[in-house]
Short mmCIF file of C-alpha atoms in Angstrom, two decimals:
data_model
loop_
_atom_site.label_atom_id
_atom_site.label_comp_id
_atom_site.label_asym_id
_atom_site.label_seq_id
_atom_site.Cartn_x
_atom_site.Cartn_y
_atom_site.Cartn_z
CA MET A 2 79.85 67.93 188.81
CA LEU A 3 82.28 65.33 188.18
CA ASN A 4 80.15 63.03 190.56
CA ARG A 5 77.05 63.50 188.53
CA ILE A 6 78.94 62.96 185.35
CA MET A 7 80.48 59.62 186.68
CA LYS A 8 77.00 58.50 187.89
CA ALA A 9 75.36 59.45 184.61
CA GLN A 10 78.18 57.23 182.94
CA ARG A 11 77.37 54.28 185.25
CA LEU A 12 73.75 54.54 184.40
CA MET A 13 74.54 54.48 180.66
CA ASP A 14 76.84 51.57 180.82
CA ALA A 15 74.61 49.59 182.96
CA ALA A 16 71.65 50.22 180.17
CA CYS A 17 73.94 49.08 177.50
CA LEU A 18 74.89 46.00 179.28
CA ARG A 19 71.54 45.04 179.98
CA LEU A 20 70.13 45.59 176.62
CA GLY A 21 73.16 43.80 174.86
CA ARG A 22 72.71 45.91 171.88
CA PRO A 23 73.01 49.71 170.98
CA ILE A 24 70.51 51.96 172.53
CA ASN A 25 69.00 54.43 170.35
CA VAL A 26 67.82 57.64 172.00
CA MET A 27 66.01 60.29 169.91
CA GLU A 28 66.46 63.99 170.75
CA VAL A 29 63.20 65.31 169.30
CA CYS A 30 64.25 68.94 169.61
CA GLY A 31 66.69 70.71 167.15
CA THR A 32 67.96 72.89 170.16
CA HIS A 33 69.24 69.48 171.90
CA THR A 34 70.70 68.52 168.83
CA VAL A 35 72.79 71.75 168.55
CA SER A 36 73.41 71.71 172.51
CA ILE A 37 74.80 68.06 172.20
CA PHE A 38 77.14 69.12 169.25
CA ARG A 39 78.15 72.45 170.78
CA ASN A 40 79.01 70.82 174.15
CA GLY A 41 80.78 67.95 172.75
CA ILE A 42 78.31 65.47 174.57
CA ARG A 43 78.66 62.86 171.65
CA PRO A 44 82.06 61.64 172.13
CA THR A 45 81.55 61.26 175.81
CA LEU A 46 78.75 58.65 175.45
CA PRO A 47 79.35 54.94 175.85
CA GLU A 48 79.61 53.29 172.29
CA GLY A 49 76.53 51.41 172.92
CA LEU A 50 74.55 54.66 173.03
CA LYS A 51 73.57 56.25 169.81
CA LEU A 52 71.82 59.68 169.66
CA LEU A 53 69.24 60.05 166.82
CA SER A 54 68.06 63.54 165.79
CA GLY A 55 64.36 63.64 165.42
CA PRO A 56 61.66 65.77 163.62
CA GLY A 57 62.04 68.70 166.14
CA CYS A 58 63.26 71.40 163.76
CA PRO A 59 60.03 72.98 162.42
CA VAL A 60 61.65 74.07 159.06
CA CYS A 61 62.99 70.39 158.49
CA VAL A 62 59.55 68.97 158.86
CA THR A 63 57.70 71.44 156.55
CA ASP A 64 56.69 69.49 153.49
CA GLN A 65 58.09 70.84 150.26
CA GLY A 66 54.52 71.21 149.09
CA PHE A 67 54.02 73.89 151.64
CA ILE A 68 57.06 75.66 150.74
CA ASP A 69 55.70 75.65 146.98
CA VAL A 70 52.39 77.23 148.24
CA VAL A 71 54.37 79.86 149.90
CA LEU A 72 56.39 80.50 146.77
CA GLU A 73 53.12 80.65 144.84
CA LEU A 74 51.64 83.31 147.15
CA ALA A 75 55.02 85.32 147.07
CA GLU A 76 54.60 85.73 143.18
CA ARG A 77 51.14 87.54 143.84
CA GLU A 78 51.66 91.23 143.60
CA ASP A 79 49.02 91.92 146.28
CA CYS A 80 50.73 90.09 148.87
CA ILE A 81 53.48 90.54 151.45
CA ILE A 82 55.03 87.24 152.89
CA ALA A 83 55.98 87.84 156.62
CA THR A 84 57.72 84.77 157.93
CA TYR A 85 60.47 83.78 160.64
CA GLY A 86 64.02 83.89 159.22
CA ASP A 87 64.70 80.19 158.70
CA MET A 88 61.96 79.80 156.20
CA VAL A 89 63.48 82.19 153.73
CA ARG A 90 66.18 79.81 152.44
CA VAL A 91 64.14 76.52 152.27
CA PRO A 92 64.23 75.44 148.71
CA GLY A 93 60.84 74.71 147.01
CA LYS A 94 60.25 73.32 143.35
CA SER A 95 61.27 76.66 141.87
CA GLY A 96 63.80 78.55 144.08
CA SER A 97 63.20 79.95 147.58
CA LEU A 98 61.81 82.92 149.05
CA GLU A 99 65.30 84.48 148.95
CA THR A 100 65.72 83.79 145.27
CA LYS A 101 62.20 85.36 144.37
CA HIS A 102 63.65 88.91 144.15
CA GLU A 103 60.37 90.60 142.80
CA ALA A 104 58.48 89.23 145.78
CA ASP A 105 57.82 91.20 148.96
CA VAL A 106 59.18 88.89 151.73
CA ARG A 107 59.62 90.40 155.23
CA VAL A 108 61.40 88.47 158.12
CA VAL A 109 59.54 89.01 161.44
CA LEU A 110 60.41 88.10 164.91
CA SER A 111 56.89 87.67 166.25
CA SER A 112 53.38 87.31 164.92
CA GLU A 113 52.60 90.69 166.24
CA ASP A 114 55.18 92.30 163.77
CA ALA A 115 53.15 90.55 161.03
CA MET A 116 50.12 92.25 162.36
CA THR A 117 51.71 95.52 162.33
CA LEU A 118 52.92 95.15 158.77
CA ALA A 119 49.18 94.39 157.82
CA GLU A 120 48.12 97.72 159.40
CA ARG A 121 50.91 99.62 157.79
CA HIS A 122 50.04 98.33 154.40
CA PRO A 123 46.34 98.42 153.79
CA ASP A 124 46.58 97.91 150.23
CA LYS A 125 48.32 94.42 150.49
CA THR A 126 47.32 91.14 152.01
CA VAL A 127 49.88 90.10 154.52
CA VAL A 128 50.37 86.32 154.59
CA PHE A 129 51.86 85.22 157.93
CA VAL A 130 53.79 81.94 157.22
CA ALA A 131 53.44 80.46 160.56
CA VAL A 132 55.48 77.29 161.28
CA GLY A 133 56.56 75.99 164.60
CA PHE A 134 55.64 73.57 167.20
CA GLU A 135 53.52 74.07 170.40
CA THR A 136 56.10 76.71 171.59
CA THR A 137 55.37 78.92 168.69
CA THR A 138 51.63 78.36 168.06
CA PRO A 139 50.11 80.29 170.76
CA ALA A 140 51.91 83.40 169.51
CA THR A 141 50.12 82.87 166.07
CA ALA A 142 46.69 82.40 168.08
CA VAL A 143 47.01 85.58 169.97
CA ALA A 144 47.52 87.27 166.63
CA VAL A 145 44.58 85.73 164.91
CA GLY A 146 42.29 86.74 168.02
CA GLU A 147 43.55 90.20 167.90
CA ALA A 148 43.13 90.46 164.08
CA ALA A 149 39.49 89.27 164.48
CA LYS A 150 39.01 91.79 167.40
CA ARG A 151 40.38 94.63 165.16
CA ASP A 152 38.73 93.34 162.09
CA LEU A 153 41.98 93.47 160.33
CA LYS A 154 40.90 92.31 156.79
CA ASN A 155 44.10 92.14 155.11
CA PHE A 156 45.96 89.68 157.43
CA CYS A 157 46.03 86.07 157.10
CA VAL A 158 47.79 83.11 158.32
CA LEU A 159 49.28 80.12 156.25
CA SER A 160 49.63 77.52 158.96
CA GLY A 161 52.26 74.92 158.97
CA HIS A 162 52.20 74.56 162.69
CA LYS A 163 52.89 71.09 164.00
CA LEU A 164 52.29 68.86 167.08
CA VAL A 165 54.96 66.88 168.67
CA ILE A 166 52.90 64.02 170.22
CA PRO A 167 51.42 62.74 166.86
CA ALA A 168 54.88 62.89 165.30
CA MET A 169 56.30 60.73 168.10
CA ARG A 170 53.34 58.39 167.71
CA ALA A 171 53.79 58.20 163.99
CA LEU A 172 57.60 57.42 164.30
CA LEU A 173 56.83 54.31 166.92
CA SER A 174 54.18 53.15 164.74
CA ASP A 175 56.59 52.56 161.83
CA LYS A 176 57.84 49.00 162.10
CA ASN A 177 61.31 49.84 160.98
CA ASN A 178 61.71 52.22 163.96
CA GLN A 179 64.86 51.88 166.10
CA ILE A 180 63.85 54.57 168.79
CA ASP A 181 64.34 53.03 172.37
CA ALA A 182 63.47 56.35 174.22
CA PHE A 183 62.75 60.12 173.74
CA LEU A 184 64.65 63.05 174.99
CA CYS A 185 61.68 65.33 174.86
CA PRO A 186 61.90 68.91 174.09
CA GLY A 187 62.40 71.38 176.84
CA HIS A 188 60.36 74.54 175.64
CA VAL A 189 57.60 72.60 173.76
CA SER A 190 57.10 70.86 177.23
CA VAL A 191 56.69 74.17 178.85
CA ILE A 192 53.51 74.66 176.89
CA ILE A 193 51.96 71.13 176.71
CA GLY A 194 53.34 69.99 180.16
CA SER A 195 55.19 66.71 180.70
CA ASP A 196 51.85 64.88 181.26
CA ALA A 197 51.28 65.09 177.60
CA TYR A 198 53.80 62.29 177.10
CA ILE A 199 52.13 59.90 179.32
CA PRO A 200 50.12 58.18 176.39
CA ILE A 201 53.25 57.53 174.46
CA VAL A 202 54.83 55.67 177.45
CA GLU A 203 51.54 53.73 178.06
CA GLU A 204 50.91 52.95 174.38
CA PHE A 205 54.48 52.19 173.26
CA GLY A 206 56.55 51.36 176.42
CA ARG A 207 59.32 53.92 175.68
CA PRO A 208 60.90 56.19 178.44
CA CYS A 209 59.99 59.77 177.79
CA VAL A 210 62.48 62.30 179.68
CA VAL A 211 62.12 66.05 179.45
CA ALA A 212 65.41 67.98 179.86
CA GLY A 213 66.71 71.43 179.55
CA PHE A 214 69.45 72.38 177.09
CA GLU A 215 72.39 72.98 179.56
CA PRO A 216 74.85 70.29 178.91
CA MET A 217 74.68 68.57 182.30
CA GLN A 218 70.81 68.61 181.98
CA VAL A 219 71.08 66.86 178.71
CA ILE A 220 73.70 64.27 180.22
CA GLU A 221 71.26 63.73 183.14
CA GLY A 222 68.41 63.50 180.75
CA ILE A 223 70.15 60.85 178.89
CA ALA A 224 71.13 59.13 181.98
CA GLU A 225 67.58 58.90 183.31
CA ILE A 226 66.67 57.34 179.99
CA CYS A 227 69.28 54.68 180.54
CA ARG A 228 68.21 54.15 184.28
CA GLN A 229 64.57 53.42 182.99
CA VAL A 230 66.13 51.13 180.15
CA ALA A 231 68.17 49.36 182.30
CA ASN A 232 65.25 48.65 184.82
CA ASP A 233 62.89 48.07 182.01
CA ALA A 234 60.68 50.73 183.76
CA PRO A 235 59.58 53.47 181.19
CA GLU A 236 57.95 56.47 182.60
CA VAL A 237 57.76 60.23 182.07
CA VAL A 238 60.23 62.07 184.03
CA SER A 239 60.82 65.89 183.86
CA ILE A 240 64.30 66.78 184.98
CA TYR A 241 63.62 70.43 183.80
CA GLU A 242 61.88 71.39 187.05
CA GLY A 243 61.19 75.04 187.81
CA VAL A 244 60.58 75.45 184.21
CA VAL A 245 58.28 72.51 183.04
CA SER A 246 55.25 71.56 184.99
CA ARG A 247 53.02 68.55 184.55
CA GLU A 248 50.19 70.48 183.24
CA GLY A 249 51.96 73.06 181.10
CA ASN A 250 50.76 76.51 180.15
CA LYS A 251 46.92 76.31 180.35
CA THR A 252 46.58 79.71 178.97
CA ALA A 253 48.47 78.93 175.89
CA GLN A 254 46.72 75.66 175.32
CA ALA A 255 43.32 77.12 175.63
CA LEU A 256 44.10 79.63 173.01
CA MET A 257 45.35 77.02 170.63
CA ASP A 258 42.21 75.11 171.17
CA THR A 259 40.26 78.19 170.60
CA TYR A 260 41.63 79.05 167.11
CA PHE A 261 43.34 75.89 165.68
CA GLU A 262 42.13 72.33 165.13
CA PRO A 263 44.42 69.33 164.15
CA TYR A 264 44.26 67.64 160.70
CA ASP A 265 46.15 65.05 158.98
CA GLY A 266 48.69 67.31 157.41
CA PHE A 267 51.89 66.29 155.45
CA TRP A 268 55.39 66.14 157.13
CA ARG A 269 58.71 66.08 155.30
CA GLY A 270 59.88 62.43 155.50
CA LEU A 271 56.99 61.25 157.69
CA GLY A 272 54.22 61.66 155.08
CA ARG A 273 50.67 62.36 156.41
CA ILE A 274 50.51 62.23 160.07
CA PRO A 275 47.06 61.78 161.71
CA GLY A 276 46.17 64.79 163.71
CA GLY A 277 49.72 65.90 163.24
CA THR A 278 49.25 69.65 161.83
CA LEU A 279 47.09 72.67 162.82
CA ARG A 280 44.85 74.77 160.73
CA LEU A 281 42.51 77.65 161.59
CA LYS A 282 38.95 76.55 162.74
CA GLU A 283 36.35 77.40 160.28
CA ALA A 284 35.10 80.10 162.40
CA TYR A 285 38.36 82.01 161.51
CA GLU A 286 38.42 80.88 157.99
CA GLN A 287 38.65 84.49 156.78
CA PHE A 288 42.23 84.51 158.29
CA ASP A 289 43.23 80.98 156.80
CA ALA A 290 45.50 81.70 153.78
CA MET A 291 44.73 78.48 152.16
CA ARG A 292 40.89 79.11 152.17
CA ARG A 293 41.16 82.76 151.29
CA PHE A 294 43.29 82.21 148.21
CA GLY A 295 41.45 78.67 147.45
CA ILE A 296 44.84 76.93 147.18
CA GLU A 297 45.72 73.42 148.21
CA GLU A 298 48.92 71.84 149.45
CA ILE A 299 50.18 69.19 147.14
CA PRO A 300 52.73 66.97 148.78
CA ALA A 301 55.94 67.31 147.02
CA GLU A 302 58.58 64.55 146.04
CA GLU A 303 61.76 65.05 147.92
CA PRO A 304 64.68 66.30 145.70
CA GLN A 305 66.29 63.32 144.10
CA GLY A 306 69.01 61.82 146.36
CA CYS A 307 67.99 63.84 149.37
CA ARG A 308 67.68 61.74 152.54
CA CYS A 309 66.22 64.35 154.77
CA GLY A 310 63.09 62.17 155.37
CA GLU A 311 65.35 59.14 156.58
CA VAL A 312 67.32 61.71 158.69
CA LEU A 313 64.29 62.92 160.34
CA CYS A 314 63.03 59.42 161.19
CA GLY A 315 66.31 58.54 162.79
CA LEU A 316 66.80 55.88 160.12
CA ALA A 317 70.03 57.41 158.54
CA GLN A 318 72.71 59.86 159.71
CA PRO A 319 73.49 63.05 157.59
CA MET A 320 76.87 61.70 156.58
CA GLU A 321 75.29 58.53 155.06
CA CYS A 322 73.54 60.72 152.44
CA GLY A 323 75.53 60.95 149.05
CA MET A 324 74.82 64.79 148.87
CA PHE A 325 76.11 65.71 152.30
CA GLU A 326 78.92 68.12 152.23
CA THR A 327 79.15 67.81 148.39
CA ARG A 328 76.03 69.16 146.62
CA CYS A 329 74.38 69.95 149.82
CA THR A 330 76.18 72.42 152.31
CA PRO A 331 74.61 75.09 154.34
CA ASP A 332 75.48 77.67 151.51
CA THR A 333 73.81 75.49 148.86
CA PRO A 334 71.24 73.41 150.73
CA VAL A 335 69.23 70.71 148.94
CA GLY A 336 67.32 69.53 151.85
CA PRO A 337 65.78 71.36 154.77
CA CYS A 338 67.84 69.59 157.32
CA MET A 339 70.71 71.56 155.81
CA VAL A 340 68.96 74.97 155.75
CA SER A 341 67.99 75.45 159.27
CA SER A 342 70.77 75.93 161.98
CA GLU A 343 68.89 73.65 163.98
CA GLY A 344 68.59 71.05 161.43
CA ALA A 345 70.61 67.50 161.85
CA CYS A 346 72.51 68.11 158.80
CA ALA A 347 73.61 71.64 159.34
CA ALA A 348 74.67 70.71 162.91
CA TRP A 349 76.68 67.60 161.63
CA TYR A 350 78.26 69.91 158.85
CA LYS A 351 79.15 72.73 161.33
CA TYR A 352 80.18 70.95 164.44
CA GLY A 353 81.02 67.38 163.24
CA ARG A 354 83.45 68.26 160.60
CA ARG A 355 86.40 69.20 162.80
CA ARG A 356 85.99 65.83 164.77
CA ARG A 357 85.89 63.88 161.62
CA ARG A 358 89.04 65.65 160.14
CA ASN A 359 90.73 64.92 163.25
CA GLY A 360 90.04 61.31 163.50
CA MET B 2 63.58 77.37 166.75
CA CYS B 3 61.94 76.22 169.95
CA LEU B 4 64.62 77.78 172.17
CA ALA B 5 63.03 80.49 174.43
CA VAL B 6 65.24 82.79 176.36
CA PRO B 7 64.71 83.89 179.97
CA ALA B 8 64.49 87.57 180.57
CA ARG B 9 63.56 89.82 183.70
CA ILE B 10 60.33 91.93 183.32
CA VAL B 11 61.60 95.65 183.81
CA GLU B 12 58.37 97.29 182.77
CA LEU B 13 55.00 96.17 182.52
CA GLU B 14 51.65 97.72 181.30
CA ASP B 15 48.76 95.39 180.84
CA ASP B 16 50.24 92.55 178.78
CA ARG B 17 52.99 94.61 177.21
CA ALA B 18 56.37 94.35 178.85
CA ALA B 19 60.02 95.45 178.49
CA VAL B 20 62.38 92.63 179.50
CA ASP B 21 66.15 92.60 180.20
CA ALA B 22 68.57 89.65 179.59
CA MET B 23 72.39 89.91 179.99
CA GLY B 24 72.07 93.80 179.41
CA ASN B 25 69.87 93.41 176.30
CA ARG B 26 66.61 94.90 176.53
CA TRP B 27 63.59 94.21 174.23
CA LYS B 28 59.74 94.24 174.22
CA CYS B 29 57.56 91.24 174.65
CA ARG B 30 53.90 90.29 175.26
CA THR B 31 52.83 88.74 178.56
CA THR B 32 49.44 87.55 177.12
CA LEU B 33 50.31 83.95 177.81
CA THR B 34 51.47 84.25 181.22
CA PRO B 35 48.70 86.34 182.98
CA GLY B 36 49.50 87.34 186.50
CA VAL B 37 53.30 88.14 185.94
CA GLN B 38 54.80 90.80 187.95
CA LEU B 39 57.63 93.33 187.63
CA GLY B 40 60.78 91.72 188.32
CA ASP B 41 59.63 88.26 187.42
CA ILE B 42 61.79 86.08 185.21
CA VAL B 43 60.07 84.83 182.22
CA LEU B 44 60.86 82.54 179.24
CA ILE B 45 60.40 84.39 175.86
CA HIS B 46 59.72 82.79 172.50
CA ALA B 47 58.62 84.51 169.53
CA GLY B 48 57.91 87.71 171.33
CA PHE B 49 55.64 86.24 174.07
CA ALA B 50 56.62 85.17 177.57
CA ILE B 51 55.41 81.50 177.99
CA ALA B 52 56.39 80.74 181.53
CA THR B 53 57.62 82.25 184.74
CA ILE B 54 60.77 80.53 185.78
CA GLU B 55 63.10 80.58 188.74
CA GLU B 56 66.24 82.78 188.77
CA VAL B 57 68.59 79.78 189.14
CA GLU B 58 67.15 78.31 186.06
CA ALA B 59 67.62 81.51 184.20
CA GLN B 60 71.23 81.79 185.20
CA LYS B 61 72.02 78.43 183.89
CA THR B 62 70.49 79.36 180.36
CA TRP B 63 72.26 82.95 180.32
CA GLN B 64 75.64 81.12 181.13
CA LEU B 65 74.81 78.60 178.36
CA ILE B 66 74.18 81.33 175.69
CA ALA B 67 77.45 83.07 176.76
CA GLU B 68 79.17 79.82 176.39
CA PHE B 69 77.49 79.14 172.97
CA ASP B 70 78.55 82.80 171.91
CA ALA B 71 82.13 82.21 173.05
CA PHE B 72 82.22 78.82 171.22
CA GLN B 73 80.96 80.50 167.97
CA LYS B 74 83.54 83.05 168.09
CA GLU B 75 86.26 80.37 168.59
CA GLN B 76 84.84 78.28 165.72
CA GLU B 77 84.80 81.30 163.42
CA LYS B 78 88.55 82.15 164.36
CA GLY B 79 89.22 78.36 163.78
CA SER B 80 87.92 78.57 160.22
CA GLU B 81 89.75 81.74 159.51
CA VAL B 82 92.93 79.80 160.35
CA ASP B 83 91.86 76.77 158.22
#
């Protein structure tokens, strides 16, 4: 183990030396962000290596306009809102689902739970607020397929599902971006396969390394990135063998393709991303909450002073925000990066505090 | 949110399974991983198995989860002292 760590350190040092400037590695996935903090990886990295937390927390990248739509639907007496737990506390224009005491909001653990709710409450319409990247979308696809089969009329989906590759492309297309390489999300890659990153390497010449979440995997993933940077040889490499294949989960991909289509939806902090959000195909429009209720998502301004947008693009660190730890804390979150436990701000708040206090 | 947890399939009927990880048992669907068998270790996310994985990889994640859990408890203890 020590040998592996020392080898990784050597690769990192070599890359820092070759570049002659700090290397910025973006960890796309919120789970990597948390793993890096929890395992104390940050202080062990060479000074010239900077980790940027990317837009990999689904709650964090959900535009406030989408939250406002959820809150609008929650006010309807004929609706039950079913959603994954993290969404409940995200503030919109007027409060959050948590503060809408009159609303019927149910936290579910799977899309199937949402369907079961619909079957149990035939007098109400269950709106499944579906967020998440490719890891989560197939589960929603299965639910829509089964709802269609069972002709479940009181079930619909408000899709905020996002795609990782268009977001990476959007980040690199911004001329101010400071990203030298990506540490790619482990479990999104289980679905999309590591080959999905080839176009990013070909188009932008940035290393894309898929790694697991165990500390040694994260360190070796960063080391592999450094090896590529030092040799100026960007490529897609997966060091998450035995879990991530090159082609991914074909069944899940086919299901997503059957029920969803990409469109240019809004992301918090990143704006409208071409082909970055998924909505249900027209053939399944009866299950699309937006179409069913005739509502439109209007992109919202970020709360004044909130820098979540810049944090998500790797342009600012959480503590550079004036509200961090003062007005914005996990108990009183202003921006979404403080709401989700996987958000960069929440992770810095929780795990970075002790270190800052001590030094 | 995109963290999937490995668990072993201990019951299987069509695409409905009961799985076990570190002594915790729960239900999941195997719709996305056709061909799985009793005893296989799968990665589970949002109630669905998304891949079959090797036991050695599962062990790493289980260990990591146990460490996270211990760390969490230690942090909580730490904040009480603060």
